[in-house]
Coordinates of C-alpha atoms in Angstrom, one line a residue:
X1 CA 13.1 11.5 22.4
X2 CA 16.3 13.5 22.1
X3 CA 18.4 13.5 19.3
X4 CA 21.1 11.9 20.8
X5 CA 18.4 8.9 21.8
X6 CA 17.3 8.9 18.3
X7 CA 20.9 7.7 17.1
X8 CA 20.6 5.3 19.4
X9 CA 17.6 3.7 19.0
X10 CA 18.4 3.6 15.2
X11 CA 21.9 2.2 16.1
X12 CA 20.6 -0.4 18.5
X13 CA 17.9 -1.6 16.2
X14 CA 19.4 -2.0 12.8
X15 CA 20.6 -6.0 13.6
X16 CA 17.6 -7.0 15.0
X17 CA 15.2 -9.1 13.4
X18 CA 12.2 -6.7 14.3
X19 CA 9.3 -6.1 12.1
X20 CA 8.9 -2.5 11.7
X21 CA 5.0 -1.8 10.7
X22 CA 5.3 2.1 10.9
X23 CA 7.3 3.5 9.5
X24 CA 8.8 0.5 7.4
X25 CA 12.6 0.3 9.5
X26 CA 14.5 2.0 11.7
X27 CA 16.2 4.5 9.6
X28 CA 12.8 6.0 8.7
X29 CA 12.1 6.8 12.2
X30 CA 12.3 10.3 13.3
X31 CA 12.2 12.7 16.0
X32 CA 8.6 12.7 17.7
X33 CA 7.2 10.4 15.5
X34 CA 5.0 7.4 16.8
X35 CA 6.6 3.8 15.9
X36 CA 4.3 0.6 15.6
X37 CA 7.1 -2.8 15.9
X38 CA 6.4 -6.6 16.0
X39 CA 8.5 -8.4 18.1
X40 CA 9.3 -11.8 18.4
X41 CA 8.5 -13.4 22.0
X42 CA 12.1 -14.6 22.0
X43 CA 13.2 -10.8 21.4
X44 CA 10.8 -9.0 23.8
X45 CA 13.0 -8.5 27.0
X46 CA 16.0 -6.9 24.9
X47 CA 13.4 -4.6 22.6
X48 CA 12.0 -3.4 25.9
X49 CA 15.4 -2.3 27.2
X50 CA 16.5 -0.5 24.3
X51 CA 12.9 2.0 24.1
X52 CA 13.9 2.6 28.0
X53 CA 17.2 3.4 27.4
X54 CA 16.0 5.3 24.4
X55 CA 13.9 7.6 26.3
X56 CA 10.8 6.4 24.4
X57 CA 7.3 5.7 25.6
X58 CA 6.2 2.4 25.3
X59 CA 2.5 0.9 25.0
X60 CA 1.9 -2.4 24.2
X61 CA -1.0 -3.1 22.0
X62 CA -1.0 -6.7 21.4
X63 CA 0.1 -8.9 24.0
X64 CA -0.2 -11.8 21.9
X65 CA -0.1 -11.3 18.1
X66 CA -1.8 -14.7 17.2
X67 CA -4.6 -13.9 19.3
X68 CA -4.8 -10.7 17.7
X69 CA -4.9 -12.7 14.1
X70 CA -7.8 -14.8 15.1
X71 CA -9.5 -11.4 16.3
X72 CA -9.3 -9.9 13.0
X73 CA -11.6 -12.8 11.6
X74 CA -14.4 -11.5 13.9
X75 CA -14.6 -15.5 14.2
X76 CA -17.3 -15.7 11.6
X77 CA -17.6 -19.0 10.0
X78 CA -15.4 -19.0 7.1
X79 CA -17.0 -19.7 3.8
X80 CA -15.3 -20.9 0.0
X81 CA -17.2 -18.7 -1.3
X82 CA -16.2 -14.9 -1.7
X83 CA -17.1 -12.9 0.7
X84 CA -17.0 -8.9 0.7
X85 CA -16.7 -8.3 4.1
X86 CA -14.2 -10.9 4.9
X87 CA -10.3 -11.3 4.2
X88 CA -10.5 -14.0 1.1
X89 CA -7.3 -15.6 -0.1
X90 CA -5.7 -15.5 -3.4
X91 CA -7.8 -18.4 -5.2
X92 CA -11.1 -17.1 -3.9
X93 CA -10.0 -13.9 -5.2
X94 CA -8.8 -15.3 -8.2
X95 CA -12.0 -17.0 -8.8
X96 CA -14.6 -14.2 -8.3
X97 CA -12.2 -11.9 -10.8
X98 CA -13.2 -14.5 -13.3
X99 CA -16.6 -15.0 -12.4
X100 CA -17.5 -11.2 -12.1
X101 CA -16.3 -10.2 -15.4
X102 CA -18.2 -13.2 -16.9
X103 CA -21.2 -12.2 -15.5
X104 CA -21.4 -9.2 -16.2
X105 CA -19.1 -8.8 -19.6
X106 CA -21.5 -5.4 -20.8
X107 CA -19.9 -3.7 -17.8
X108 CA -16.4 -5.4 -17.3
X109 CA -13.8 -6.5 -19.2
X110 CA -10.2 -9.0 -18.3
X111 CA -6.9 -9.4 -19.5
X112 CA -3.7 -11.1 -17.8
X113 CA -0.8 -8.4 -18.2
X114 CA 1.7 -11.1 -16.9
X115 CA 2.1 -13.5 -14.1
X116 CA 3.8 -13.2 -10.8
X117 CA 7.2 -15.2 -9.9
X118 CA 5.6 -18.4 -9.0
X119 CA 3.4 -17.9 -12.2
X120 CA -0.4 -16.7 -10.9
X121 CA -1.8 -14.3 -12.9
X122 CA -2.0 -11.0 -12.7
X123 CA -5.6 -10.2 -13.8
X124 CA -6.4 -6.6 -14.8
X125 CA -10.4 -5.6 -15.0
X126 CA -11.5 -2.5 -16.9
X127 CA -14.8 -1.6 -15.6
X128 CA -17.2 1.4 -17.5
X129 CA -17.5 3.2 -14.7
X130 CA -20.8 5.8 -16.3
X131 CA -21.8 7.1 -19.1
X132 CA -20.9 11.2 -19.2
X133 CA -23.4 11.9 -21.9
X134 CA -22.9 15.9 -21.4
X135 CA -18.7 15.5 -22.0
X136 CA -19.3 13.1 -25.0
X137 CA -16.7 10.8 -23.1
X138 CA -17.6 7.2 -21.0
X139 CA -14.8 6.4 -17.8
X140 CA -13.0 3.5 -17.4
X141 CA -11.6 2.3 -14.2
X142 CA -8.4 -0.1 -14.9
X143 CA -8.0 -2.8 -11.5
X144 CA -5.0 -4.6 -11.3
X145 CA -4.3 -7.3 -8.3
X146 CA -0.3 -6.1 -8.5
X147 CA -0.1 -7.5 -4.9
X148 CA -2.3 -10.9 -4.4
X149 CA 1.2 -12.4 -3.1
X150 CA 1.3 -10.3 -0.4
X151 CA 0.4 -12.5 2.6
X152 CA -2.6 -13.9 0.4
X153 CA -1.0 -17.3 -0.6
X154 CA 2.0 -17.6 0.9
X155 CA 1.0 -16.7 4.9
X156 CA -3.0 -17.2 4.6
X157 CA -3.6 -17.2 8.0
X158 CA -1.4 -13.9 9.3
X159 CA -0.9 -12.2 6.3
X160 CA 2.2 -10.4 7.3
X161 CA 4.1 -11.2 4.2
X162 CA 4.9 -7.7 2.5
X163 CA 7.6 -8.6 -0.1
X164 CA 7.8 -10.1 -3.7
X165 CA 8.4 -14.1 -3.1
X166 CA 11.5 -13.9 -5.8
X167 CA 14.7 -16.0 -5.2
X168 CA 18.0 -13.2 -4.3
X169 CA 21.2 -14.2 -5.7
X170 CA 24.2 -14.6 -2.7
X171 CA 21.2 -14.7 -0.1
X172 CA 18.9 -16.8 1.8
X173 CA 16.8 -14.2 1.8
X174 CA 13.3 -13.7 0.0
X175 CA 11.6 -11.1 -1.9
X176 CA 11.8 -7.7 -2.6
X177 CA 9.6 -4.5 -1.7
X178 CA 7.4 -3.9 -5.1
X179 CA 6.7 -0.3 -3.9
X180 CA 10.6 0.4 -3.8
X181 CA 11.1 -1.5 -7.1
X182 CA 10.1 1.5 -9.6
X183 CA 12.6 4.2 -11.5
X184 CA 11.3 7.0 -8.9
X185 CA 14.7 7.9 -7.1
X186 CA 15.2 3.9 -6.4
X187 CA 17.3 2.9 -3.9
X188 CA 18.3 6.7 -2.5
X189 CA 16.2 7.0 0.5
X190 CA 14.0 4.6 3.0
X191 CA 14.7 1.6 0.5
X192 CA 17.5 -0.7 1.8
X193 CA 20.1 -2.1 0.0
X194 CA 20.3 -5.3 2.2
X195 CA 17.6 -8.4 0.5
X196 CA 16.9 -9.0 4.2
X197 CA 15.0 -5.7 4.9
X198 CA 11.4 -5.6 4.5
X199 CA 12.0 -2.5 2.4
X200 CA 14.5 -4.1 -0.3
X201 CA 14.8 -2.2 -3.2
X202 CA 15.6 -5.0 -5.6
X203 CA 18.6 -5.8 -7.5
X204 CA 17.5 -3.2 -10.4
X205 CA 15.0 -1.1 -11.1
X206 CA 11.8 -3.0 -12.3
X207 CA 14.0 -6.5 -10.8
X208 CA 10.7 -7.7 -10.3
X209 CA 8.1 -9.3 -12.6
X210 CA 5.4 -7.9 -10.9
X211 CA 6.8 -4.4 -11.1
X212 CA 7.4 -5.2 -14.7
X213 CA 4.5 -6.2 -16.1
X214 CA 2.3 -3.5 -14.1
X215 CA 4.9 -0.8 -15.4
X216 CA 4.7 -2.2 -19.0
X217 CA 0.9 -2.0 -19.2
X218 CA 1.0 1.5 -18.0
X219 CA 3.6 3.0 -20.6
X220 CA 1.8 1.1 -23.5
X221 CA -1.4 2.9 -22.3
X222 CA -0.1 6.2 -21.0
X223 CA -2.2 8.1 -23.5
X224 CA -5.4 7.2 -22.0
X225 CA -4.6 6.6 -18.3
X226 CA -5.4 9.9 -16.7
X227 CA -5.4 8.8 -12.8
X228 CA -3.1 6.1 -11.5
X229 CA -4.6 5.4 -7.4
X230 CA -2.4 2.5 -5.3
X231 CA -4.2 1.6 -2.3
X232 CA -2.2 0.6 0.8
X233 CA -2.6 0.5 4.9
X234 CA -2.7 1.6 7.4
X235 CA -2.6 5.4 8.5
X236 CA -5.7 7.0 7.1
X237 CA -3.6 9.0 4.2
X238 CA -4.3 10.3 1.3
X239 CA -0.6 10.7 -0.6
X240 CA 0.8 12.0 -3.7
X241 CA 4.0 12.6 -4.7
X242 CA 6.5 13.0 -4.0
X243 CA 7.7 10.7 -1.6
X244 CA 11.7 10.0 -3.1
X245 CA 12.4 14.0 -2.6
X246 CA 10.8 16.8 -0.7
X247 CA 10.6 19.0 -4.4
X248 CA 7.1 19.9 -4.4
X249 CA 5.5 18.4 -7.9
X250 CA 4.6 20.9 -10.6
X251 CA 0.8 20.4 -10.2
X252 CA 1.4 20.1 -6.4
X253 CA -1.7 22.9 -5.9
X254 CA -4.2 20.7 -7.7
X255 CA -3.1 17.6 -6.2
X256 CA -3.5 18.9 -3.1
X257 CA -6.6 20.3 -3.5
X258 CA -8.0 17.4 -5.2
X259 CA -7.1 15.5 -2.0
X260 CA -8.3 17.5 0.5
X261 CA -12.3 16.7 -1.2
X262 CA -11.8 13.4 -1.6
X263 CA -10.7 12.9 1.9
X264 CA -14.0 15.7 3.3
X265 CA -15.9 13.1 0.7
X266 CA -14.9 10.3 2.8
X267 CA -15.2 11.5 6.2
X268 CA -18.4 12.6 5.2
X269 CA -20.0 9.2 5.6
X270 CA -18.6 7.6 9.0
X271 CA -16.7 10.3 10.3
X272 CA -13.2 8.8 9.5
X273 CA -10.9 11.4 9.6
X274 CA -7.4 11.7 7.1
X275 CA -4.5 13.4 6.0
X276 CA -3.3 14.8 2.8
X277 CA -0.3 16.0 1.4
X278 CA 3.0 14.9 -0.6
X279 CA 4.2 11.4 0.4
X280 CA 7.7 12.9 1.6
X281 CA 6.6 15.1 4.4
X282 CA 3.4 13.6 5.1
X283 CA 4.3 9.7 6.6
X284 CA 7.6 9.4 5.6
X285 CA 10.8 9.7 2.5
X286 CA 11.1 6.4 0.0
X287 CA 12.0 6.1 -3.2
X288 CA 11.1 3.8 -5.6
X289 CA 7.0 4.0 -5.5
X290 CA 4.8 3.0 -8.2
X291 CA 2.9 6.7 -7.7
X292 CA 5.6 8.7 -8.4
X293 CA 6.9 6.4 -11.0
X294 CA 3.3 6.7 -12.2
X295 CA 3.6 10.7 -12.1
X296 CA 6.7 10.9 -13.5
X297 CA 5.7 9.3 -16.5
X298 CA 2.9 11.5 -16.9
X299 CA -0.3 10.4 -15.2
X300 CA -1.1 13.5 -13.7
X301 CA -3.5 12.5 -10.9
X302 CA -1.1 10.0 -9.0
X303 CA -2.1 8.8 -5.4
X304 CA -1.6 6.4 -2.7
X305 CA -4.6 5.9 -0.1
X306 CA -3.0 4.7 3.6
X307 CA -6.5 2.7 4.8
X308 CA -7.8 2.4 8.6
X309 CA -6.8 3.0 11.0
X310 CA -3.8 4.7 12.5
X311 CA -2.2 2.3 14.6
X312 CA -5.0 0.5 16.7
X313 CA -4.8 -2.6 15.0
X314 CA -2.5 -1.9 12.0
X315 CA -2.2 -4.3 9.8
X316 CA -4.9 -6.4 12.0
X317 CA -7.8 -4.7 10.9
X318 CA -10.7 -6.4 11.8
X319 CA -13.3 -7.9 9.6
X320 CA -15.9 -5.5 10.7
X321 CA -14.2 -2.5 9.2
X322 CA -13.9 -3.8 5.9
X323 CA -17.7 -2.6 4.6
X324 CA -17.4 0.7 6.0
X325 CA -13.4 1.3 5.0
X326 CA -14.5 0.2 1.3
X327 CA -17.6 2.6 1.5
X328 CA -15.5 5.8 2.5
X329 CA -12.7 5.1 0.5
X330 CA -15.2 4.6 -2.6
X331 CA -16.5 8.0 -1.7
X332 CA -13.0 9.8 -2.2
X333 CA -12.3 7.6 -5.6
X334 CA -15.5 8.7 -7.0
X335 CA -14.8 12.1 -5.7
X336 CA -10.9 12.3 -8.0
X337 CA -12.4 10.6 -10.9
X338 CA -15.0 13.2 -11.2
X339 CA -12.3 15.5 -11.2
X340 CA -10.1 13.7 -13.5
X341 CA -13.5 13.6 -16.0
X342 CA -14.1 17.6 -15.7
X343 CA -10.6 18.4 -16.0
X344 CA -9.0 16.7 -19.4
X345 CA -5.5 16.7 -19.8

């Protein structure tokens, strides 16, 4: 694609209701770069002119994307009960937090930081991860379910919901983009101004609760937390900042190191192959991320994992790769906290 076809595809696309899955809209998209859209049936015939005229290449991946939902549940027989290798929604979820923690209260311990804008709560586990007799010191992992709205309650079945369910004064619009929400550069590149994008910013920095309370826990406690991981699909990434500017971060050496092991650590196992670097140049610029907010502040080992895959299904990962996406990525966790443990800061 030329530039000249680049301004126009962005042109062309800005007042159409497309759902951009990669990169997040329009203006984001650049020169070379491969772009996953949903589009609506009703849509299809106009979308498909503007790629030709565009110069682009098109493939179609899902012909039908409701058949491609009922795909992704491997059409298993659905249980209430939770279920590790299956997509569970928010009360199962909310339900085996409680139960887990119960059950095993030597090893894991819950609090409620807040609640989210229609008033569920947002649990946060602290789980002893081992005991590093050698270093004198035991680790802590810190789980927060910051985004059980996402899809979980108020789509269920598609889970293409990607924003905040808050009310937006002067529009009909809902929501807001949490991970455009924090003081990292907001709102001065790939966050949109307009409540109807899918990458909002907010009204203000922190607008939402969500944001809020997760951002409140983490300065109360920024003495002790020493790694601060967000986990997101899809693109098989391993991020850290920055993402709002191209400035390289001041322990950009170690970061990147870091990375590159956890992500050998996790290809070790089924082969799965990522890439690492600053958020910025790696996928794509936008400001406003809880990682950068997160290394900004002071939490040195910041990062954002991109899960499987890198486009096939997207955001239609099917059940079957949930066991082996959670065993890899487990591999690369392990792999930074060991760090984080033999390098105190």
């Amino acid at each position: 694609m030329s530039p000249l076809s680049h301004k126009f595809f962005v042109y062309k696309f800005h007042p159409l209701q497309v759902d951009f899955w990669k990169p997040d809209s329009p203006d984001l998209v650049t020169i070379g770069m491969n772009v996953d859209i949903h589009v609506p049936a009703a849509q299809l015939d106009m979308v498909f002119t503007i790629l030709q005229q565009s110069g682009m290449e098109v493939k179609v991946m899902f012909e039908n994307l409701q058949e491609a939902v009922e795909t992704q549940m491997d059409n298993k027989m659905a249980t209430k009960a939770h279920d590790y290798t299956k997509y569970n929604n928010w009360a199962t979820i909310n339900d085996w937090v409680i139960s887990i923690s119960s059950a095993n209260a030597d090893l894991i311990s819950r609090q409620v930081i807040g609640n989210t804008y229609e008033g569920r709560p947002m649990h946060l586990l602290q789980v002893k991860l081992c005991l590093c007799k050698s270093l004198n010191r035991t680790l802590y992992t810190l789980v927060v379910n910051y985004y059980d709205l996402k899809g979980l309650v108020f789509m269920p079945q598609d889970r293409m919901w990607r924003k905040t369910r808050s009310r937006n004064s002067g529009s009909s619009c809902i929501g807001t983009d949490p991970n455009r929400n924090f003081d990292a550069g907001w709102c001065t590149t790939g966050a949109s101004s307009n409540p109807c994008s899918e990458t909002y910013c907010g009204s203000s920095i922190e607008s939402e609760i969500e944001s809020k309370n997760l951002a409140n826990f983490i300065r109360s406690n920024k003495s002790i937390i020493k790694s601060y991981l967000t986990i997101h699909s899809y693109s098989q990434m391993l991020l850290f900042p920055y993402s709002y500017k191209y400035d390289l971060a001041a322990h950009h050496s170690e970061l990147l190191s870091v990375s590159q092991g956890a992500i050998a650590a996790l290809r070790s196992l089924h082969g799965t192959r990522y890439t690492s670097g600053p958020g910025a140049v790696t996928i794509y610029p936008s400001a406003g991320g809880s990682d950068d907010w997160a290394y900004d502040l002071g939490v040195k080992y910041s990062y954002t994992f991109e899960l499987r895959d890198e486009g096939r299904y997207g955001f239609l990962l099917p059940e079957s790769q949930i066991k082996p996406t959670c065993e890899e990525t487990m591999l690369a966790v392990k792999y930074i906290a060991n760090h984080v443990l033999n390098n105190p800061y």
